[in-house]
mmCIF file of C-alpha atoms in Angstrom:
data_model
loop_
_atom_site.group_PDB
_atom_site.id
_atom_site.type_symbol
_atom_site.label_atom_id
_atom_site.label_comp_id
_atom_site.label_asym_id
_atom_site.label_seq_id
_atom_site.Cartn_x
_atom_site.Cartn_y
_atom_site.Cartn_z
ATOM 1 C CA UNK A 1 -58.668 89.094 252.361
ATOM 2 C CA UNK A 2 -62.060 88.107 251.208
ATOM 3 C CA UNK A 3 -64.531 87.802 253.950
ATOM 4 C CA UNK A 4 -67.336 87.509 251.677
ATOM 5 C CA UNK A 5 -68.074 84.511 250.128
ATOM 6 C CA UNK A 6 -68.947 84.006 246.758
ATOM 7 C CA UNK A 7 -68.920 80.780 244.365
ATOM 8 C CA UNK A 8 -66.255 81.167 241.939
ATOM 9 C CA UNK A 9 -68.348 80.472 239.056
ATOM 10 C CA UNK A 10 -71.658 79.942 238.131
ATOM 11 C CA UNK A 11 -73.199 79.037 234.592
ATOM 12 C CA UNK A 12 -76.359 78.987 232.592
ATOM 13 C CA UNK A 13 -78.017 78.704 228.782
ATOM 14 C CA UNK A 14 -79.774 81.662 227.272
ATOM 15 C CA UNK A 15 -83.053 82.397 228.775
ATOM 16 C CA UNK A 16 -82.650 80.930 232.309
ATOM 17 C CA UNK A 17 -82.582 82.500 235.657
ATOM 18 C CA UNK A 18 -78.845 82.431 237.617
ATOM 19 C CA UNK A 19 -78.455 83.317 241.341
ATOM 20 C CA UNK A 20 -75.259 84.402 242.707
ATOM 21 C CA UNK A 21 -74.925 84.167 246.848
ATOM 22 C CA UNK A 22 -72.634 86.351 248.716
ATOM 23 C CA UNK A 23 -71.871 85.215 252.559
ATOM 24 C CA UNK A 24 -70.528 87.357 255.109
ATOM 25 C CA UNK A 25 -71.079 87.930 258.488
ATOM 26 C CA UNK A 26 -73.022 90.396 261.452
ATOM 27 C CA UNK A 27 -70.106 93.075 260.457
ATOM 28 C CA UNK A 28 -70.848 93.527 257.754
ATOM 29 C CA UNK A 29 -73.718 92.379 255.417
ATOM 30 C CA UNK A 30 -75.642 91.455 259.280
ATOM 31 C CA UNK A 31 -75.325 95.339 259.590
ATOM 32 C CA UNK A 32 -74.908 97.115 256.386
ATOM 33 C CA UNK A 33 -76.304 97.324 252.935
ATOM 34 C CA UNK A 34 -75.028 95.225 249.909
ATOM 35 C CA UNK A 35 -74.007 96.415 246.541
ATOM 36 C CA UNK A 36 -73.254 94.483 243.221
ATOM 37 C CA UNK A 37 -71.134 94.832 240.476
ATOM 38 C CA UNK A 38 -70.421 93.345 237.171
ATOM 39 C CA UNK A 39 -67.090 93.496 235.069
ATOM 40 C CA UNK A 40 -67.126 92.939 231.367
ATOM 41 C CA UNK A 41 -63.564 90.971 230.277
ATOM 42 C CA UNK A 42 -61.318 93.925 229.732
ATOM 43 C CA UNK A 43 -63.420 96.382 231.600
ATOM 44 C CA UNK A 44 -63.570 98.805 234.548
ATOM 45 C CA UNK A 45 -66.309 97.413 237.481
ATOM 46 C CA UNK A 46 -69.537 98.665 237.023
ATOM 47 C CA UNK A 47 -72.721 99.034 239.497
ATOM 48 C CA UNK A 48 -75.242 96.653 239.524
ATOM 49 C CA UNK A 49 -77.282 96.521 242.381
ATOM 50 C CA UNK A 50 -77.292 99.283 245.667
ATOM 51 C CA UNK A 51 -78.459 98.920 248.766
ATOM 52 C CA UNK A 52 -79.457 95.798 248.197
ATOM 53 C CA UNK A 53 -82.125 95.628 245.779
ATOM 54 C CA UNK A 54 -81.955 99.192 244.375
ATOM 55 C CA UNK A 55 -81.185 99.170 240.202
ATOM 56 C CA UNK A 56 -79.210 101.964 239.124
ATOM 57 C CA UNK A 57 -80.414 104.028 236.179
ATOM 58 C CA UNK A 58 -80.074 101.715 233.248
ATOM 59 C CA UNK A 59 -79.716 98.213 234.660
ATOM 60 C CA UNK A 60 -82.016 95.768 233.289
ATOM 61 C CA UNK A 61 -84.774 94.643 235.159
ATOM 62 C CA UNK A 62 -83.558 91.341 234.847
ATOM 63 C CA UNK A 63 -81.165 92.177 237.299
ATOM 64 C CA UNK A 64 -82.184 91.995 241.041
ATOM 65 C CA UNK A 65 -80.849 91.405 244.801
ATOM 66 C CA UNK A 66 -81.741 90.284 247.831
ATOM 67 C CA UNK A 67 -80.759 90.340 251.032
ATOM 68 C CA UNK A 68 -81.487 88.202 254.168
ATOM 69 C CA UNK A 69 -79.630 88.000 257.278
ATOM 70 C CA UNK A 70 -75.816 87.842 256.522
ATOM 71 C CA UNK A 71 -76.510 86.295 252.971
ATOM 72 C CA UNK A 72 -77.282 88.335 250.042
ATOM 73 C CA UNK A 73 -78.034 87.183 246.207
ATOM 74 C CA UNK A 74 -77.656 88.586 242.870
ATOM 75 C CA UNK A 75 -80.600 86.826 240.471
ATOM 76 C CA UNK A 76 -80.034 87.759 236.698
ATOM 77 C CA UNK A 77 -83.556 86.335 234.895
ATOM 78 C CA UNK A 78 -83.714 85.770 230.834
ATOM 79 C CA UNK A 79 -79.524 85.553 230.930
ATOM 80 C CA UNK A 80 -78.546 86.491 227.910
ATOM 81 C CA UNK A 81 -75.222 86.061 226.148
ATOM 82 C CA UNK A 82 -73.311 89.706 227.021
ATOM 83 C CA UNK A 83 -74.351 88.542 230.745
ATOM 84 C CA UNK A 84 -71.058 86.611 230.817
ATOM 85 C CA UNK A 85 -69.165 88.319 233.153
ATOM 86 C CA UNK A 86 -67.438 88.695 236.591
ATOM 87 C CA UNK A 87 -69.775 89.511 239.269
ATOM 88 C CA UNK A 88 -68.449 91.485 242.508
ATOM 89 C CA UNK A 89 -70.492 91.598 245.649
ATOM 90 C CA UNK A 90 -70.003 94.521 248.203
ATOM 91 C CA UNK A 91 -70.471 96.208 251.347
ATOM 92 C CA UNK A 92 -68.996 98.234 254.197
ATOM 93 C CA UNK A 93 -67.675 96.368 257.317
ATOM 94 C CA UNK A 94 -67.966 97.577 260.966
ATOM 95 C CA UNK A 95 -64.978 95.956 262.466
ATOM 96 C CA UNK A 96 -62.717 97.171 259.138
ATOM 97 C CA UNK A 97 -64.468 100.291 258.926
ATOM 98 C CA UNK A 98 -64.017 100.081 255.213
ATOM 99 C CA UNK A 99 -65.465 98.216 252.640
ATOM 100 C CA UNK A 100 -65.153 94.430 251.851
ATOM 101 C CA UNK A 101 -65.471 92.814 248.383
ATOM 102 C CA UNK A 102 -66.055 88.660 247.442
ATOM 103 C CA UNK A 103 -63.855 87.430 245.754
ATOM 104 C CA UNK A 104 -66.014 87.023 242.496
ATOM 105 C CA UNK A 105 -68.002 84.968 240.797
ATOM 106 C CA UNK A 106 -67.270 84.499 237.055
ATOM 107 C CA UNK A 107 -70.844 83.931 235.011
ATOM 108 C CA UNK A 108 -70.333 81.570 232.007
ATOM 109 C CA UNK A 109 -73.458 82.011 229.444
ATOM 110 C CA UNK A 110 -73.478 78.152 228.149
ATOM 111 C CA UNK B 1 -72.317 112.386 233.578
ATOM 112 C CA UNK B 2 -69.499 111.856 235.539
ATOM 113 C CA UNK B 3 -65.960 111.214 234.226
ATOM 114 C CA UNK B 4 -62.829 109.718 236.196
ATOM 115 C CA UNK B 5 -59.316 109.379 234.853
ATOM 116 C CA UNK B 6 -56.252 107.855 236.699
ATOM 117 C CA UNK B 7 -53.207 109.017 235.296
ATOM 118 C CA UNK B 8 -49.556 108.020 236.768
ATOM 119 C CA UNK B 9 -46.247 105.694 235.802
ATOM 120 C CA UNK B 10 -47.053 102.529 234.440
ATOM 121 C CA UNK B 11 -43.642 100.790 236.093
ATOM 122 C CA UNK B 12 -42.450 101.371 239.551
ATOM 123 C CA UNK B 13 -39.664 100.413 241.005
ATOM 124 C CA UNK B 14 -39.458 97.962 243.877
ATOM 125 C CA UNK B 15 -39.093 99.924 247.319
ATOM 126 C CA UNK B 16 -40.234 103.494 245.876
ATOM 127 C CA UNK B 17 -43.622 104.969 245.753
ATOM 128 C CA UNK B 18 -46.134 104.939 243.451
ATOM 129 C CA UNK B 19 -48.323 107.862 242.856
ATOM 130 C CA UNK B 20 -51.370 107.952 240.581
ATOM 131 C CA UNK B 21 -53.822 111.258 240.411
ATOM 132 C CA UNK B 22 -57.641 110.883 239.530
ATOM 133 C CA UNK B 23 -59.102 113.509 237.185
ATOM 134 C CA UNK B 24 -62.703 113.845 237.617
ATOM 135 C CA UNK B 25 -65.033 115.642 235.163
ATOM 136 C CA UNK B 26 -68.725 116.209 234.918
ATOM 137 C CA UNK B 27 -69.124 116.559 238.681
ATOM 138 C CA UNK B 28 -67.655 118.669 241.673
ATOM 139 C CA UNK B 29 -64.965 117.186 243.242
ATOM 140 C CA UNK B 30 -66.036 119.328 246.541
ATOM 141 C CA UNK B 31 -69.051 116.572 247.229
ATOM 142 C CA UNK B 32 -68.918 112.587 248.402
ATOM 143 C CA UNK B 33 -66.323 110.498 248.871
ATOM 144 C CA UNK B 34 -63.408 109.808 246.509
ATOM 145 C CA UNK B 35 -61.701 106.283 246.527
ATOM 146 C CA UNK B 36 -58.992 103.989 245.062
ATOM 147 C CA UNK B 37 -59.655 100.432 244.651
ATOM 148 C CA UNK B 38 -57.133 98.272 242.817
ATOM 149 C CA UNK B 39 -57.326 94.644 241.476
ATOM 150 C CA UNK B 40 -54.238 92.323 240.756
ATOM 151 C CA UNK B 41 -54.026 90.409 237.371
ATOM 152 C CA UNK B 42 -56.548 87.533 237.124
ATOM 153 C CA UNK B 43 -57.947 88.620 241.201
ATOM 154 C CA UNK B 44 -60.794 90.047 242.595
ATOM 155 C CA UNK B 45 -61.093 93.630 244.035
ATOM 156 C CA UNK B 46 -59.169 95.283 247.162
ATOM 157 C CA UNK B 47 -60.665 99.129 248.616
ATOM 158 C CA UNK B 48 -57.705 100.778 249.591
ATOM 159 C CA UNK B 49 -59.275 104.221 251.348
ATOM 160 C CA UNK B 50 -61.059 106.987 250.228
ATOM 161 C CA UNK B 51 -61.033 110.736 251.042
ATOM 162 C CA UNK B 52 -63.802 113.488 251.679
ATOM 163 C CA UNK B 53 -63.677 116.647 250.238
ATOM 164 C CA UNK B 54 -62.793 118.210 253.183
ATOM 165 C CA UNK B 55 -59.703 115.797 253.303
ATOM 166 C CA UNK B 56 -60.891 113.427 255.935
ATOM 167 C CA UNK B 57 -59.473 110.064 255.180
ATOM 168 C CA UNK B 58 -60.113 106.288 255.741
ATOM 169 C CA UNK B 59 -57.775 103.438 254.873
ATOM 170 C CA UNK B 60 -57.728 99.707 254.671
ATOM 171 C CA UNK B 61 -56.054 98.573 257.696
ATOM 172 C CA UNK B 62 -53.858 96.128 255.374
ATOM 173 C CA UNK B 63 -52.161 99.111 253.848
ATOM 174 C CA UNK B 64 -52.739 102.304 255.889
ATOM 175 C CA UNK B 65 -49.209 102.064 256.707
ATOM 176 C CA UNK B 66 -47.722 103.097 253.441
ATOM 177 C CA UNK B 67 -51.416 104.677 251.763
ATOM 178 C CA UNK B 68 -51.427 108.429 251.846
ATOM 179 C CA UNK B 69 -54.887 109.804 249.849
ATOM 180 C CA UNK B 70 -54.442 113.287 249.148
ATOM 181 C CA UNK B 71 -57.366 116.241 247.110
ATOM 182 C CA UNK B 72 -57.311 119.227 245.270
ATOM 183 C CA UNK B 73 -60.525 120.671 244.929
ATOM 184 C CA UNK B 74 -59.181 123.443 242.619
ATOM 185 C CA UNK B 75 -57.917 121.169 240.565
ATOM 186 C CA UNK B 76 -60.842 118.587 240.730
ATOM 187 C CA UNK B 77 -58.588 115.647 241.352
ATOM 188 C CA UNK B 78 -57.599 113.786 244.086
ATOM 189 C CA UNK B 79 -54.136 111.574 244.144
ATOM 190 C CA UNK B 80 -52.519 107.962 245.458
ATOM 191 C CA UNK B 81 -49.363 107.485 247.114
ATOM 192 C CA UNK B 82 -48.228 104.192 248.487
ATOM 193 C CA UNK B 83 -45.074 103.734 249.582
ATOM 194 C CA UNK B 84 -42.101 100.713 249.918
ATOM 195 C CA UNK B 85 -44.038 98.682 246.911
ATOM 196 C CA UNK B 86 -43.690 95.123 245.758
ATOM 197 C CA UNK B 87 -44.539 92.552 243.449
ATOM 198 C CA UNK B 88 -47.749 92.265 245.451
ATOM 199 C CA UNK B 89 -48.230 95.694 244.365
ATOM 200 C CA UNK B 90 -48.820 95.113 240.855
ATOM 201 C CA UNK B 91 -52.284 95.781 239.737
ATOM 202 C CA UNK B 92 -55.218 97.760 237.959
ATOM 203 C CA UNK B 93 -55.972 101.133 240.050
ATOM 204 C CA UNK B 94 -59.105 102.433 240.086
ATOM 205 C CA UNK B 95 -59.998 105.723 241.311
ATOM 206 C CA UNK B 96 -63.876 105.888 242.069
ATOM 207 C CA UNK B 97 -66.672 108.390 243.301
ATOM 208 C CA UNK B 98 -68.145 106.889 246.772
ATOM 209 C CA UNK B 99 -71.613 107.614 247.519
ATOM 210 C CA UNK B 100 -72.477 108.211 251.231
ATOM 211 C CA UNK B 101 -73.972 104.913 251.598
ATOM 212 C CA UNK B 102 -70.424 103.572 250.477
ATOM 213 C CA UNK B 103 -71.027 102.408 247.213
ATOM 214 C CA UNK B 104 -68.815 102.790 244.146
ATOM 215 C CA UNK B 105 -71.234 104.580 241.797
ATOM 216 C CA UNK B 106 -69.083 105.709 239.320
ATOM 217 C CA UNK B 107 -65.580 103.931 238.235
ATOM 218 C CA UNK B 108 -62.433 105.240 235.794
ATOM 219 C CA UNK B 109 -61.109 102.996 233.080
ATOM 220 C CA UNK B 110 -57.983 101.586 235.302
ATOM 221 C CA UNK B 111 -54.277 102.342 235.007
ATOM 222 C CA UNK B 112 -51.645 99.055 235.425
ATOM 223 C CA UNK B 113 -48.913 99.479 237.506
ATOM 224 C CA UNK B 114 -46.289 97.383 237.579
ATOM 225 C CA UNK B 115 -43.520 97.340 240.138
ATOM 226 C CA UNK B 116 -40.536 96.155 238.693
ATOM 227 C CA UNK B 117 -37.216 96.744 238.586
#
């Protein structure tokens, strides 16, 4: 049911900068704001990035978003090894009234 | 800090319901939105509705059929019930607080329900 697009993987070495994209459409990143989140193998979701470029209260500064248009992007700078994870992005669709996830992208920390 | 727990069966039956309550701590339950989000084995995540404290409710469309979100403020939990499950069914609940600008700010640990028979 994923109507935002995401790359189902993405890799990089230790100390390089990663960008994640997340497509959707006027319904719902066109209109509304986008949130991130990262899941650790074995572990709940967690929240990343709000309204898209806000960090929450202990998130690295290496982590940041962006948002233009109907696109958004996750950009994690000076990856780092516990990076590698499965990143979720987010936000609330007008013609669902609910909210719509991507499908994932799984970060591989080479 | 806030604290949610789902707590529920672990194996369901196909055709029955399954019903999983969300304990929260470390925060009223009489403020933002409450949801359930669930993820199959090895997929991404699916929002299945959330509920206000004052009990108004929103569903996905791909399940409002058989989803029924219920609260107890006294209590400080809120509950799942979704009916006539599957196979398709099987999956990690979450239960999660919803801030009003409809992100998932705070997540519990997952339960795994299986339906089988």
């Amino acid at each position: 049911q994923s109507v935002l697009t995401q790359p189902p993987s993405a890799s990089g070495t230790p100390g390089q900068r990663v960008t994640i994209s997340c497509s959707g459409s006027s319904s719902n990143i066109g209109s509304n704001t986008v949130n991130w989140y990262q899941q650790l193998p074995g572990t709940a979701p967690k929240l990343l990035i709000y309204s898209n470029n806000e960090r929450p209260s202990g998130v690295p500064d290496r982590f940041s978003g962006s948002k233009s248009g109907t696109s958004a992007s996750l950009a994690i700078s000076g990856l780092q090894s516990e990076d590698e994870a499965d990143y979720y992005c987010a936000a609330w669709d007008d013609s669902l009234n609910g909210a719509l996830f991507g499908g994932g992208t799984k970060l591989i920390v080479l | 800090q806030v604290y949610l727990q789902e707590s529920g069966p672990g194996l369901v039956k196909p055709s029955e319901t399954l019903s999983l309550t969300c304990t929260v701590s470390g925060d009223s339950i009489g403020s933002y939105y409450w949801s359930w989000i669930r993820q199959p084995p090895g997929k991404g995540l699916e929002w299945i509705g959330y509920i206000y404290y004052s009990g108004s409710t929103n569903y996905n469309p791909s399940l409002k059929s058989r989803v029924t979100i219920s609260i107890d403020t006294s209590k400080n939990q809120f509950s799942l019930k979704l009916s006539s499950v599957t196979a398709a069914d099987t999956a990690v609940y979450y239960c999660a607080r919803t801030h009003y600008s409809k992100y998932f700010d705070y997540w519990g640990r997952g339960t795994l329900v299986t339906v089988s028979p």
